[in-house]
Short mmCIF file of C-alpha atoms in Angstrom, two decimals:
data_model
loop_
_atom_site.label_atom_id
_atom_site.label_comp_id
_atom_site.label_asym_id
_atom_site.label_seq_id
_atom_site.Cartn_x
_atom_site.Cartn_y
_atom_site.Cartn_z
CA MET L 1 100.14 68.68 91.69
CA GLY L 2 96.87 68.30 89.84
CA GLN L 3 95.55 70.42 87.03
CA GLY L 4 93.53 72.33 89.58
CA THR L 5 96.61 73.72 91.31
CA LEU L 6 96.09 77.35 92.19
CA LEU L 7 99.02 79.58 91.48
CA PHE L 8 99.83 82.61 93.61
CA ARG L 9 101.08 84.61 90.63
CA ALA L 10 97.78 84.24 88.76
CA SER L 11 95.71 85.72 91.57
CA LEU L 12 98.37 88.30 92.34
CA GLY L 13 98.26 89.46 88.73
CA ASP L 14 94.47 89.77 88.83
CA VAL L 15 94.59 91.80 92.05
CA LEU L 16 97.34 94.12 90.83
CA ARG L 17 95.60 94.79 87.51
CA ALA L 18 92.26 95.40 89.26
CA GLU L 19 93.91 97.89 91.61
CA ARG L 20 95.64 99.73 88.74
CA MET L 21 92.40 99.96 86.76
CA ARG L 22 90.46 101.09 89.85
CA GLN L 23 92.86 104.03 89.96
CA SER L 24 92.49 104.60 86.19
CA MET L 25 96.26 104.28 85.92
CA THR L 26 97.78 103.15 82.63
CA LEU L 27 100.49 100.50 82.40
CA ARG L 28 102.78 103.27 81.18
CA GLU L 29 102.11 105.42 84.24
CA LEU L 30 102.64 102.53 86.64
CA SER L 31 105.78 101.50 84.80
CA SER L 32 107.20 105.00 85.09
CA SER L 33 106.24 105.40 88.74
CA ALA L 34 107.48 101.97 89.84
CA ARG L 35 110.53 102.08 87.55
CA VAL L 36 109.71 98.65 86.21
CA SER L 37 109.47 97.91 82.50
CA LEU L 38 105.97 98.05 81.03
CA GLY L 39 106.31 94.62 79.45
CA TYR L 40 107.33 93.04 82.75
CA ILE L 41 104.37 94.56 84.63
CA SER L 42 102.06 93.39 81.88
CA GLU L 43 103.38 89.83 82.20
CA ILE L 44 102.97 89.94 85.97
CA GLU L 45 99.38 91.17 85.63
CA ARG L 46 98.66 88.27 83.27
CA GLY L 47 100.17 85.81 85.77
CA GLN L 48 102.91 84.83 83.32
CA LYS L 49 105.90 85.97 85.38
CA GLU L 50 106.70 85.75 89.06
CA ALA L 51 107.20 89.10 90.73
CA SER L 52 110.20 89.24 93.04
CA SER L 53 109.46 90.54 96.52
CA GLU L 54 111.33 93.76 95.74
CA LEU L 55 109.27 94.28 92.59
CA LEU L 56 106.02 93.55 94.42
CA SER L 57 106.92 96.17 97.04
CA ALA L 58 107.79 98.69 94.31
CA LEU L 59 104.43 98.11 92.59
CA CYS L 60 102.53 98.49 95.88
CA GLU L 61 104.41 101.72 96.59
CA ALA L 62 103.65 103.06 93.12
CA LEU L 63 99.98 102.11 93.52
CA ASP L 64 100.03 103.57 97.04
CA VAL L 65 98.45 100.47 98.57
CA PRO L 66 99.93 98.58 101.51
CA LEU L 67 101.45 95.20 100.65
CA SER L 68 99.25 93.67 103.35
CA SER L 69 96.07 94.82 101.55
CA VAL L 70 97.21 93.33 98.26
CA LEU L 71 98.05 90.04 99.98
CA ARG L 72 94.70 89.99 101.76
CA GLU L 73 92.90 90.48 98.46
CA VAL L 74 94.97 87.72 96.87
CA SER L 75 94.09 85.46 99.79
CA ASP L 76 90.38 86.20 99.25
CA TYR L 77 90.70 85.46 95.52
CA VAL L 78 92.51 82.20 96.18
CA GLU L 79 90.01 81.17 98.82
CA ALA L 80 87.11 81.68 96.41
CA GLU L 81 88.96 79.57 93.83
CA GLU L 82 89.67 76.85 96.40
CA LEU L 83 85.95 76.65 97.19
CA ALA L 84 85.08 76.51 93.49
CA LEU L 85 87.63 73.71 92.95
CA GLU L 86 86.18 71.74 95.86
CA ILE L 87 82.77 71.84 94.21
CA ILE L 88 84.17 70.83 90.81
CA GLU L 89 86.38 68.08 92.18
CA ALA L 90 83.87 66.62 94.64
CA PRO L 91 82.93 63.07 93.64
CA ILE L 92 79.46 62.83 92.17
CA VAL L 93 77.38 60.46 94.26
CA PRO L 94 74.27 59.21 92.41
CA SER L 95 71.20 60.05 94.42
CA GLY L 96 69.57 57.08 96.10
CA VAL L 97 72.86 55.20 96.39
CA VAL L 98 73.83 54.62 99.98
CA ALA L 99 77.35 53.54 100.90
CA SER L 100 77.33 50.16 102.58
CA ALA L 101 80.05 48.63 104.72
CA ALA L 102 81.44 45.52 103.01
CA MET R 1 112.45 101.85 98.24
CA GLY R 2 113.60 102.75 101.71
CA GLN R 3 115.39 100.54 104.19
CA GLY R 4 112.07 99.78 105.77
CA THR R 5 110.75 97.99 102.70
CA LEU R 6 108.82 94.89 103.70
CA LEU R 7 109.54 91.85 101.63
CA PHE R 8 106.92 89.23 100.91
CA ARG R 9 109.44 86.39 100.97
CA ALA R 10 110.59 87.24 104.51
CA SER R 11 107.08 87.00 105.98
CA LEU R 12 106.24 84.00 103.80
CA GLY R 13 109.31 82.21 105.15
CA ASP R 14 108.30 82.94 108.75
CA VAL R 15 104.76 81.68 108.16
CA LEU R 16 105.88 78.50 106.39
CA ARG R 17 108.43 77.65 109.08
CA ALA R 18 105.90 78.35 111.87
CA GLU R 19 103.38 76.05 110.18
CA ARG R 20 105.95 73.25 109.73
CA MET R 21 107.03 73.51 113.37
CA ARG R 22 103.41 73.60 114.56
CA GLN R 23 103.04 70.21 112.90
CA SER R 24 106.35 69.01 114.40
CA MET R 25 107.51 68.22 110.88
CA THR R 26 111.22 68.18 110.13
CA LEU R 27 112.75 69.89 107.10
CA ARG R 28 113.65 66.40 105.87
CA GLU R 29 110.04 65.21 106.09
CA LEU R 30 108.69 68.30 104.35
CA SER R 31 111.37 68.02 101.69
CA SER R 32 110.47 64.42 101.00
CA SER R 33 106.73 65.05 100.99
CA ALA R 34 106.88 68.17 98.80
CA ARG R 35 109.67 66.77 96.60
CA VAL R 36 111.68 69.94 97.02
CA SER R 37 115.32 69.92 98.12
CA LEU R 38 115.89 70.44 101.83
CA GLY R 39 118.36 73.25 101.24
CA TYR R 40 115.91 75.13 99.05
CA ILE R 41 113.10 74.89 101.62
CA SER R 42 115.49 76.05 104.31
CA GLU R 43 116.45 79.11 102.24
CA ILE R 44 112.77 79.89 101.61
CA GLU R 45 111.99 79.64 105.32
CA ARG R 46 114.81 82.08 106.05
CA GLY R 47 113.49 84.49 103.42
CA GLN R 48 116.63 84.17 101.33
CA LYS R 49 115.05 82.71 98.21
CA GLU R 50 111.83 83.48 96.38
CA ALA R 51 109.47 80.53 96.15
CA SER R 52 107.92 80.07 92.71
CA SER R 53 104.14 79.78 92.71
CA GLU R 54 104.41 76.08 91.84
CA LEU R 55 106.78 75.49 94.76
CA LEU R 56 104.55 77.44 97.14
CA SER R 57 101.59 75.28 96.11
CA ALA R 58 103.66 72.10 96.58
CA LEU R 59 104.70 73.21 100.09
CA CYS R 60 101.10 74.05 101.02
CA GLU R 61 99.96 70.66 99.74
CA ALA R 62 102.70 68.87 101.70
CA LEU R 63 101.76 70.84 104.84
CA ASP R 64 98.08 70.19 104.11
CA VAL R 65 97.15 73.84 104.52
CA PRO R 66 95.20 75.85 101.93
CA LEU R 67 97.26 78.42 100.04
CA SER R 68 94.66 81.02 101.02
CA SER R 69 95.35 80.43 104.75
CA VAL R 70 99.08 80.83 104.29
CA LEU R 71 98.54 84.06 102.33
CA ARG R 72 96.15 85.37 104.97
CA GLU R 73 98.72 84.72 107.68
CA VAL R 74 101.41 86.42 105.61
CA SER R 75 99.08 89.39 105.15
CA ASP R 76 98.58 89.58 108.93
CA TYR R 77 102.35 89.41 109.53
CA VAL R 78 103.01 92.13 106.97
CA GLU R 79 100.25 94.33 108.37
CA ALA R 80 101.75 94.13 111.87
CA GLU R 81 105.13 95.08 110.41
CA GLU R 82 103.62 97.98 108.47
CA LEU R 83 102.12 99.34 111.67
CA ALA R 84 105.43 98.95 113.50
CA LEU R 85 107.25 100.78 110.69
CA GLU R 86 104.72 103.62 110.81
CA ILE R 87 105.47 104.11 114.49
CA ILE R 88 109.24 103.99 113.93
CA GLU R 89 109.17 106.28 110.91
CA ALA R 90 106.67 108.82 112.28
CA PRO R 91 108.31 112.24 112.71
CA ILE R 92 108.98 113.15 116.30
CA VAL R 93 107.12 116.33 117.17
CA PRO R 94 108.56 118.05 120.27
CA SER R 95 105.87 118.37 122.91
CA GLY R 96 104.65 121.89 123.47
CA VAL R 97 105.25 122.90 119.86
CA VAL R 98 102.03 123.79 118.12
CA ALA R 99 101.90 124.12 114.34
CA SER R 100 100.84 127.58 113.33
CA ALA R 101 99.39 128.70 110.02
CA ALA R 102 101.76 131.14 108.31
#
């Protein structure tokens, strides 16, 4: 895998944090409601730890958002990043140079 | 979490297996291309093991599908299951009974 590899947990963390902040919920409140340690949720939000499927479901339940919505948002995030990577990684062709068959 | 908790890894496994079979790729071929052990991929496809984000990216690369597409499909799967659960878990209201304000 190249340096540009997109990681699910990074986008998942962004989406979960954005949802929590949209609801003006503190890490402490989410931790208490989801019964998951505050430090663990914080690491997940920063994309540093993988969330197990059970934990992800518990966080969605505590945030009162369907798992499908969270996954759709993550998919949108990842898609935007894939497009950005394509632009960055596209070979730069000098203008005026035309490929010729050898 | 109730018995009806939807797990990300279960839907992810279904989507990954469906994609591999659509391409008529064997577990052995995918294992060799993604450099992941055959047994591990098989457990992921059956929803028995969590795939790390790195592994998920490696599988997507080996299947030549964008991560965003896989996540979108998983989201669709999960959404269909959420709707099915809502129907199953909805309280049964006897016909003819009308709620009255006390």
